[in-house]
Structures are given as C-alpha cells and as structure tokens.
Amino acid sequence: MKMSLENIKVGMCVGQDLYTESGQLITPINTIVTPELLARLKKFRISCLEMTYDSLDDYIFDIKSTSGFKFFQNECTEAKESLTSSLDNILQENPDNSHIDMIKNLSALLYENNKKNINLIDMVYSMHEYSDSVYTHSVNVGMIASHLGHWLNLPEDEIKLLVTCGLFHDIGKLLIPKEILEKPGELTPGEYKIMQSHTSKGFELLDQFDDIDDRIKKVALLHHERCDGTGYPMHFNGDQLDKFSKIIAIADAYEAMTSERVYREPICPFTVVSYFEKEGLHKFDTKYVLKFLNKILNSYLHAKVLLSNDKVAKVIMINKNARSRPLVKVEDGDFIDLSVTPEISIVKMLP
Ligand SMILES: [Fe+2]
C-alpha cells in the first residue's frame, strides 16, 4: 500500500526499490524502516512510498480472502484427494501405471500453481489448520521443496521432479500400522523401528515400477538420512546423499515441525529455526539450509509473537547471525534485541 511519509513509522517494511531521479538507490525493497532511513527519505524529499503490510494478522487475513488463496486451497484439497486415491491404489495388490501417471499429472499441476503463487510459503502456513495426514504433509513437502529448488536456482525439470519426490517420499508410511502411525504419545523403541522402516518399505514399493524415476525412489529411501551420518536407514553421510534427498529432508523436517500433530501442537517457527541453526547446519546440507532459513524468515517479518516474559511483540528485524533471535518491538513500544537477551525467547506465534 502507498503511504505518505508522515504515516511511515520505524519498524515498518518498505515495499519497493526506491531510486532518486538520477538512478541512485535510496532503499531496496523489504528494508525495515529505521530512524536513519526516515531521515534519508526526508533528505531526498520523498513524500510517499509503497509499504508492505503492517502486521502478519492483516497479511494472513488478506491472503486468506484473496481469490488466489481460495484457488490454492481448492487445489490443495483436490491435490490431497487425488494423491490419497492414487497412493492407496498403488498400495493395492495389482497396481497399474495409471495411478503413477496421475501423480505425475498432479506434480505438474502443483508446479504450475506454485509458479503463480509467490506467497506460497505464507499460503502453506495459512493452510496448516487443514494439515492432518500423510497426504497433506506430502503435498506441503512437495510445494516447499519446489520453492527451495527455485531459491537454489535449480533447472525447471529438477524443480518439477522435487514436487513429485515430495508427493511420494512418505508413501511407505501407508504400510505402517495405524496404531503406530497415529499414536498420541512417544513410540517405544520397537515401534520406532517399525516407523523407521517406512523408508525401505517406500523404496521397495516404488521400485516395482519401471516408470518411476530412480531419483524419486532414492528420496523415499534416503529422506531421513542426515549429512553427519546420524540419520536412517543407511547411515549415509553428506557425500553419499543426492541433492533431491537433501532438499526433501529439509522440507520434510520443517513441515513436520511446524504442523500440528496428534501428539503435539505445532512448534513455533522460531524454535524450528533455532533447531536448524543449532543442529541443522551439520545435519542438513549447509548451503541449502542457509538459503532456506534466510528465505523462510522473511515470511515472519512483522509477525506477532508471544515472548517467554509473557509480553506480546512484533518481529522487526531478522539478525543473520542469530536468525531465531530477532529484534522485536513489545506492545509498550520498547525494542528488545533477542540476540543479546538470552533470558527471553519467542515461545509462540500469535494469530
Ligand atoms: Fe518420512
């Protein structure tokens, strides 16, 4: 939205690249307004400026009311239904290739849809209330992975393949007994072992089909491997893992942690980022995960959060050296730099 200079406040976000008449850049898009920037805008006699949304509430509300989101929501619901019937049919004793083709068509559809939806990560976030199953998780992972592929400048055919990898990666879970898959408590060591077998079960299932790309089969087997060798089932290290498995591993871990599950509430994205920063840089491919975190966190600028001191605050600026500990502004107007205030942390995203 266009705002006049007197209404622009510290902490708001610039929504355009702003140049002088001679072409000198005054401020790039997505810059958070500081007192210095306000002085600079005055100096260049800027009277009005395109700004982005003032709060994530308005933003999410706005996204949800757009025809784009409604289309996206319908597509996701249809994608989930189509994936459910195709995967269930593949599990039948006499599967035929038409269901594989249906999933490939679904991937192409989601890929085309993703290209149109630049706010996809926000849309997936807004959809989380609908996320309740392997099928929804798989659709979300496919979409998140394709976005990461795009951020990594991968070629179009590889990004398309990432969507399909996401749709198929957890197919082995459909072969795990429901009482383990949906157990609302911690798994016993025996149950955990059965749960882990969804990787090899998924691979064996997909391997029956010559029509499925080997890279998709590999992802089903290797998406729980970690670059430091602590994953399963093969305990491979980073050098032994392909880029598709590494990318799906990041999208899968992120989606699983930020979604609600039968046994817990969704984990706050800043806690997830903190996990990725503490452990993820060794467990996941560093260059992929850093790109992912930087891009994802842009979605949470201006988000309303609850702090561990029970105060409500707004995220003002992401600190690249401590991504999970941004600069926040509390409701009474004080700024807190969480990167130098270890006793306070973000505990929850607020609606
Ligand atoms: Fe999995």
Short mmCIF file of C-alpha atoms and ligand atoms in Angstrom, two decimals:
data_model
loop_
_atom_site.label_atom_id
_atom_site.label_comp_id
_atom_site.label_asym_id
_atom_site.label_seq_id
_atom_site.Cartn_x
_atom_site.Cartn_y
_atom_site.Cartn_z
CA MET A 1 0.00 0.00 0.00
CA LYS A 2 1.15 3.54 -0.75
CA MET A 3 1.77 5.59 2.41
CA SER A 4 2.68 9.21 2.91
CA LEU A 5 5.95 9.89 4.72
CA GLU A 6 4.29 11.18 7.91
CA ASN A 7 2.50 7.84 8.36
CA ILE A 8 5.61 5.72 7.90
CA LYS A 9 6.98 4.57 11.26
CA VAL A 10 10.16 2.86 12.48
CA GLY A 11 9.78 -0.91 12.12
CA MET A 12 7.56 -0.84 9.02
CA CYS A 13 8.73 -2.55 5.86
CA VAL A 14 9.48 -0.84 2.52
CA GLY A 15 7.54 -2.37 -0.37
CA GLN A 16 9.55 -1.07 -3.35
CA ASP A 17 13.05 -0.39 -4.62
CA LEU A 18 13.31 3.39 -4.29
CA TYR A 19 15.63 5.42 -6.54
CA THR A 20 16.47 9.10 -6.95
CA GLU A 21 15.72 10.72 -10.29
CA SER A 22 19.36 10.16 -11.25
CA GLY A 23 19.02 6.43 -10.55
CA GLN A 24 20.78 6.27 -7.18
CA LEU A 25 19.26 3.64 -4.88
CA ILE A 26 17.79 5.22 -1.74
CA THR A 27 16.49 1.99 -0.26
CA PRO A 28 15.83 -1.52 -1.57
CA ILE A 29 12.54 -3.38 -1.17
CA ASN A 30 11.98 -5.24 2.16
CA THR A 31 14.09 -2.78 4.15
CA ILE A 32 12.88 -2.22 7.71
CA VAL A 33 12.40 1.47 8.42
CA THR A 34 14.90 2.88 10.93
CA PRO A 35 15.25 6.47 12.19
CA GLU A 36 18.24 6.80 9.81
CA LEU A 37 16.14 5.71 6.83
CA LEU A 38 13.36 8.16 7.77
CA ALA A 39 15.96 10.95 7.83
CA ARG A 40 17.25 9.78 4.45
CA LEU A 41 13.74 9.80 2.95
CA LYS A 42 13.25 13.35 4.26
CA LYS A 43 16.60 14.41 2.85
CA PHE A 44 15.59 13.16 -0.60
CA ARG A 45 12.15 14.83 -0.19
CA ILE A 46 10.25 11.58 -0.66
CA SER A 47 6.57 12.33 0.00
CA CYS A 48 5.10 8.84 -0.27
CA LEU A 49 6.32 5.29 -0.53
CA GLU A 50 4.97 1.80 -1.25
CA MET A 51 4.95 -0.13 2.06
CA THR A 52 4.14 -3.77 2.81
CA TYR A 53 1.63 -4.92 5.40
CA ASP A 54 1.79 -3.58 8.92
CA SER A 55 1.09 -6.87 10.64
CA LEU A 56 1.08 -10.55 9.81
CA ASP A 57 -2.54 -10.75 11.03
CA ASP A 58 -3.64 -8.35 8.32
CA TYR A 59 -1.38 -10.12 5.88
CA ILE A 60 -2.68 -13.65 6.61
CA PHE A 61 -6.23 -12.30 6.71
CA ASP A 62 -5.60 -10.65 3.40
CA ILE A 63 -4.07 -13.77 1.89
CA LYS A 64 -7.00 -15.88 3.06
CA SER A 65 -9.52 -13.54 1.49
CA THR A 66 -7.83 -13.41 -1.92
CA SER A 67 -9.12 -15.38 -4.87
CA GLY A 68 -5.53 -16.68 -5.17
CA PHE A 69 -5.70 -18.30 -1.73
CA LYS A 70 -9.16 -19.76 -2.37
CA PHE A 71 -7.86 -21.24 -5.61
CA PHE A 72 -4.77 -22.51 -3.78
CA GLN A 73 -6.93 -24.01 -1.00
CA ASN A 74 -9.13 -25.78 -3.56
CA GLU A 75 -6.08 -27.03 -5.43
CA CYS A 76 -4.56 -28.36 -2.18
CA THR A 77 -7.79 -30.08 -1.19
CA GLU A 78 -8.14 -31.60 -4.65
CA ALA A 79 -4.44 -32.50 -4.68
CA LYS A 80 -4.80 -34.25 -1.34
CA GLU A 81 -7.86 -36.20 -2.51
CA SER A 82 -6.22 -37.15 -5.77
CA LEU A 83 -2.99 -38.15 -4.00
CA THR A 84 -4.98 -40.18 -1.46
CA SER A 85 -6.74 -42.20 -4.14
CA SER A 86 -3.61 -42.65 -6.29
CA LEU A 87 -1.33 -43.71 -3.42
CA ASP A 88 -3.99 -46.01 -2.00
CA ASN A 89 -4.37 -47.64 -5.41
CA ILE A 90 -0.60 -48.08 -5.75
CA LEU A 91 -0.74 -49.98 -2.46
CA GLN A 92 -3.27 -52.45 -3.89
CA GLU A 93 -2.03 -55.83 -4.95
CA ASN A 94 -2.41 -55.25 -8.67
CA PRO A 95 -1.34 -51.67 -9.18
CA ASP A 96 -1.27 -50.26 -12.67
CA ASN A 97 0.67 -47.37 -14.11
CA SER A 98 -2.35 -45.09 -14.47
CA HIS A 99 -2.00 -44.10 -10.81
CA ILE A 100 1.67 -43.27 -11.28
CA ASP A 101 0.64 -41.09 -14.23
CA MET A 102 -1.99 -39.39 -12.09
CA ILE A 103 0.64 -38.42 -9.53
CA LYS A 104 2.90 -37.12 -12.28
CA ASN A 105 -0.01 -35.03 -13.60
CA LEU A 106 -0.66 -33.81 -10.07
CA SER A 107 3.00 -32.79 -9.74
CA ALA A 108 2.79 -30.83 -13.00
CA LEU A 109 -0.37 -29.11 -11.78
CA LEU A 110 1.16 -28.17 -8.43
CA TYR A 111 4.31 -26.99 -10.15
CA GLU A 112 2.35 -24.69 -12.44
CA ASN A 113 0.32 -23.47 -9.49
CA ASN A 114 3.48 -22.77 -7.47
CA LYS A 115 4.87 -20.61 -10.23
CA LYS A 116 1.85 -18.34 -9.90
CA ASN A 117 1.89 -18.20 -6.11
CA ILE A 118 4.82 -16.13 -4.97
CA ASN A 119 3.46 -16.15 -1.42
CA LEU A 120 3.37 -19.93 -1.32
CA ILE A 121 5.19 -20.32 1.99
CA ASP A 122 2.68 -17.98 3.62
CA MET A 123 -0.14 -19.85 1.98
CA VAL A 124 1.16 -23.19 3.27
CA TYR A 125 1.42 -21.57 6.73
CA SER A 126 -2.18 -20.38 6.47
CA MET A 127 -3.25 -23.88 5.41
CA HIS A 128 -1.75 -25.58 8.46
CA GLU A 129 -5.08 -25.86 10.20
CA TYR A 130 -6.08 -28.29 7.44
CA SER A 131 -2.94 -30.39 7.75
CA ASP A 132 -3.78 -33.74 9.32
CA SER A 133 -2.32 -36.62 7.39
CA VAL A 134 0.48 -38.19 5.37
CA TYR A 135 -1.28 -36.96 2.23
CA THR A 136 -1.49 -33.30 3.25
CA HIS A 137 2.05 -33.44 4.61
CA SER A 138 3.27 -34.84 1.29
CA VAL A 139 1.55 -32.14 -0.76
CA ASN A 140 3.06 -29.46 1.51
CA VAL A 141 6.53 -31.01 1.37
CA GLY A 142 6.36 -31.13 -2.44
CA MET A 143 5.44 -27.46 -2.57
CA ILE A 144 8.02 -26.32 -0.02
CA ALA A 145 10.74 -28.37 -1.75
CA SER A 146 9.88 -26.89 -5.12
CA HIS A 147 10.22 -23.44 -3.63
CA LEU A 148 13.58 -24.30 -2.15
CA GLY A 149 14.60 -25.64 -5.56
CA HIS A 150 13.57 -22.34 -7.09
CA TRP A 151 15.54 -20.36 -4.47
CA LEU A 152 18.56 -22.53 -5.27
CA ASN A 153 18.16 -21.70 -8.98
CA LEU A 154 17.76 -25.34 -9.99
CA PRO A 155 16.62 -26.02 -13.56
CA GLU A 156 12.89 -26.30 -14.18
CA ASP A 157 12.90 -30.08 -14.76
CA GLU A 158 14.60 -30.66 -11.39
CA ILE A 159 12.12 -28.39 -9.58
CA LYS A 160 9.25 -30.35 -11.18
CA LEU A 161 10.88 -33.57 -10.03
CA LEU A 162 11.14 -32.20 -6.47
CA VAL A 163 7.34 -31.82 -6.36
CA THR A 164 6.93 -35.48 -7.32
CA CYS A 165 9.60 -36.50 -4.80
CA GLY A 166 7.60 -34.68 -2.11
CA LEU A 167 4.35 -36.41 -3.10
CA PHE A 168 5.95 -39.87 -2.99
CA HIS A 169 8.53 -39.52 -0.19
CA ASP A 170 6.40 -40.88 2.67
CA ILE A 171 4.44 -43.48 0.70
CA GLY A 172 5.98 -46.16 2.94
CA LYS A 173 4.08 -44.70 5.91
CA LEU A 174 0.87 -46.05 4.38
CA LEU A 175 2.29 -49.51 5.10
CA ILE A 176 2.86 -48.77 8.80
CA PRO A 177 0.11 -49.91 11.21
CA LYS A 178 -2.25 -47.02 12.05
CA GLU A 179 -1.88 -47.54 15.80
CA ILE A 180 1.83 -46.70 15.45
CA LEU A 181 1.46 -44.00 12.79
CA GLU A 182 -1.16 -42.11 14.80
CA LYS A 183 -0.05 -42.99 18.33
CA PRO A 184 -0.70 -39.94 20.53
CA GLY A 185 2.41 -40.48 22.66
CA GLU A 186 6.04 -41.40 22.49
CA LEU A 187 6.86 -44.53 20.49
CA THR A 188 8.53 -47.47 22.19
CA PRO A 189 11.95 -48.44 20.72
CA GLY A 190 10.25 -51.33 18.89
CA GLU A 191 7.53 -49.11 17.46
CA TYR A 192 10.10 -46.51 16.45
CA LYS A 193 11.98 -49.15 14.49
CA ILE A 194 8.79 -50.12 12.66
CA MET A 195 8.12 -46.43 11.96
CA GLN A 196 11.64 -46.00 10.55
CA SER A 197 11.02 -48.87 8.16
CA HIS A 198 8.68 -46.63 6.14
CA THR A 199 11.81 -45.55 4.23
CA SER A 200 12.82 -49.00 2.97
CA LYS A 201 9.17 -50.08 2.59
CA GLY A 202 8.50 -47.00 0.45
CA PHE A 203 11.55 -47.68 -1.70
CA GLU A 204 10.62 -51.34 -2.23
CA LEU A 205 7.09 -50.37 -3.18
CA LEU A 206 8.18 -47.73 -5.71
CA ASP A 207 10.91 -49.97 -7.07
CA GLN A 208 8.26 -52.24 -8.56
CA PHE A 209 7.57 -49.52 -11.11
CA ASP A 210 9.98 -49.05 -14.01
CA ASP A 211 8.09 -45.87 -14.87
CA ILE A 212 9.15 -44.05 -11.70
CA ASP A 213 12.38 -42.06 -11.89
CA ASP A 214 15.16 -43.62 -9.78
CA ARG A 215 15.76 -40.29 -8.05
CA ILE A 216 12.19 -40.41 -6.63
CA LYS A 217 12.78 -43.94 -5.32
CA LYS A 218 16.03 -42.81 -3.71
CA VAL A 219 14.31 -39.94 -1.92
CA ALA A 220 11.75 -42.34 -0.42
CA LEU A 221 14.67 -44.36 0.97
CA LEU A 222 17.01 -41.52 1.99
CA HIS A 223 14.91 -38.55 3.15
CA HIS A 224 15.66 -39.31 6.83
CA GLU A 225 19.41 -39.55 6.27
CA ARG A 226 21.47 -36.70 7.71
CA CYS A 227 24.73 -35.23 6.41
CA ASP A 228 26.53 -36.04 9.69
CA GLY A 229 25.63 -39.73 9.36
CA THR A 230 23.06 -39.71 12.21
CA GLY A 231 20.04 -40.48 10.02
CA TYR A 232 18.49 -43.75 8.88
CA PRO A 233 18.19 -46.36 7.37
CA MET A 234 21.66 -46.49 5.71
CA HIS A 235 23.50 -44.01 7.99
CA PHE A 236 24.94 -42.33 4.90
CA ASN A 237 26.90 -39.09 5.20
CA GLY A 238 26.57 -35.93 3.12
CA ASP A 239 28.86 -37.11 0.32
CA GLN A 240 26.71 -40.19 -0.22
CA LEU A 241 23.45 -38.25 -0.46
CA ASP A 242 21.97 -36.75 -3.63
CA LYS A 243 20.59 -33.21 -3.77
CA PHE A 244 16.95 -34.34 -4.07
CA SER A 245 17.13 -36.35 -0.84
CA LYS A 246 18.89 -33.45 0.89
CA ILE A 247 16.27 -30.92 -0.21
CA ILE A 248 13.30 -33.14 0.66
CA ALA A 249 14.92 -33.80 4.08
CA ILE A 250 14.86 -30.05 4.84
CA ALA A 251 11.31 -29.52 3.55
CA ASP A 252 10.10 -32.64 5.41
CA ALA A 253 11.69 -31.67 8.74
CA TYR A 254 10.40 -28.11 8.50
CA GLU A 255 6.87 -29.12 7.52
CA ALA A 256 6.66 -31.83 10.18
CA MET A 257 7.77 -29.49 12.95
CA THR A 258 5.58 -26.52 12.04
CA SER A 259 2.41 -28.62 11.56
CA GLU A 260 0.04 -29.72 14.26
CA ARG A 261 0.29 -33.42 15.05
CA VAL A 262 -1.98 -35.77 17.01
CA TYR A 263 0.54 -35.79 19.85
CA ARG A 264 1.53 -32.11 20.00
CA GLU A 265 0.80 -28.54 18.98
CA PRO A 266 2.69 -27.02 16.05
CA ILE A 267 6.19 -25.91 17.07
CA CYS A 268 6.86 -22.18 16.84
CA PRO A 269 8.78 -21.48 13.58
CA PHE A 270 11.44 -19.54 15.53
CA THR A 271 12.06 -22.64 17.68
CA VAL A 272 12.32 -24.67 14.48
CA VAL A 273 14.80 -22.16 13.08
CA SER A 274 16.73 -22.32 16.35
CA TYR A 275 16.86 -26.13 15.94
CA PHE A 276 18.11 -25.77 12.36
CA GLU A 277 20.72 -23.22 13.49
CA LYS A 278 21.96 -25.33 16.40
CA GLU A 279 21.92 -28.77 14.83
CA GLY A 280 20.68 -28.41 11.29
CA LEU A 281 23.80 -26.86 9.87
CA HIS A 282 25.61 -30.19 10.39
CA LYS A 283 22.68 -32.47 9.80
CA PHE A 284 21.48 -30.86 6.58
CA ASP A 285 23.42 -29.55 3.60
CA THR A 286 24.68 -26.20 4.90
CA LYS A 287 24.26 -24.21 1.70
CA TYR A 288 20.72 -25.50 1.17
CA VAL A 289 19.63 -24.96 4.76
CA LEU A 290 21.06 -21.43 4.99
CA LYS A 291 19.27 -20.39 1.82
CA PHE A 292 16.09 -21.95 3.20
CA LEU A 293 16.27 -20.24 6.61
CA ASN A 294 17.00 -16.83 5.15
CA LYS A 295 14.08 -17.04 2.75
CA ILE A 296 11.65 -18.58 5.24
CA LEU A 297 12.34 -15.99 7.91
CA ASN A 298 11.37 -13.20 5.55
CA SER A 299 7.83 -14.61 5.87
CA TYR A 300 7.86 -13.87 9.60
CA LEU A 301 8.88 -10.24 9.47
CA HIS A 302 6.14 -8.28 11.28
CA ALA A 303 4.70 -11.45 12.80
CA LYS A 304 3.05 -11.10 16.21
CA VAL A 305 4.73 -13.33 18.78
CA LEU A 306 4.48 -14.20 22.47
CA LEU A 307 7.72 -13.85 24.42
CA SER A 308 8.80 -16.02 27.34
CA ASN A 309 8.26 -12.99 29.64
CA ASP A 310 4.54 -13.12 28.64
CA LYS A 311 4.78 -9.94 26.59
CA VAL A 312 3.35 -9.65 23.09
CA ALA A 313 5.77 -8.31 20.47
CA LYS A 314 6.22 -7.85 16.76
CA VAL A 315 9.22 -9.12 14.80
CA ILE A 316 11.03 -6.09 13.45
CA MET A 317 14.34 -7.26 12.07
CA ILE A 318 15.94 -10.67 11.48
CA ASN A 319 19.52 -10.94 12.70
CA LYS A 320 21.51 -13.06 10.24
CA ASN A 321 23.93 -14.14 12.97
CA ALA A 322 21.12 -15.34 15.24
CA ARG A 323 18.14 -15.95 13.00
CA SER A 324 15.89 -17.34 15.73
CA ARG A 325 16.53 -14.30 17.95
CA PRO A 326 15.32 -11.23 16.00
CA LEU A 327 14.87 -7.63 17.07
CA VAL A 328 11.30 -7.32 18.38
CA LYS A 329 9.10 -4.44 19.47
CA VAL A 330 6.93 -5.11 22.51
CA GLU A 331 3.45 -3.64 22.82
CA ASP A 332 4.56 -0.88 25.21
CA GLY A 333 6.88 0.39 22.46
CA ASP A 334 10.23 -0.93 23.76
CA PHE A 335 12.60 -2.70 21.39
CA ILE A 336 14.30 -5.91 22.57
CA ASP A 337 17.24 -7.36 20.70
CA LEU A 338 16.78 -11.06 21.49
CA SER A 339 20.28 -11.85 20.18
CA VAL A 340 21.73 -10.12 23.27
CA THR A 341 18.91 -11.05 25.65
CA PRO A 342 19.34 -14.80 26.14
CA GLU A 343 16.89 -14.91 29.07
CA ILE A 344 13.97 -14.02 26.77
CA SER A 345 12.85 -16.05 23.77
CA ILE A 346 9.91 -16.35 21.37
CA VAL A 347 7.59 -19.09 22.56
CA LYS A 348 4.60 -18.83 20.25
CA MET A 349 3.33 -17.23 17.07
CA LEU A 350 0.12 -15.30 17.73
CA PRO A 351 -2.83 -15.05 15.36
FE FE B 1 9.44 -39.86 6.23
#
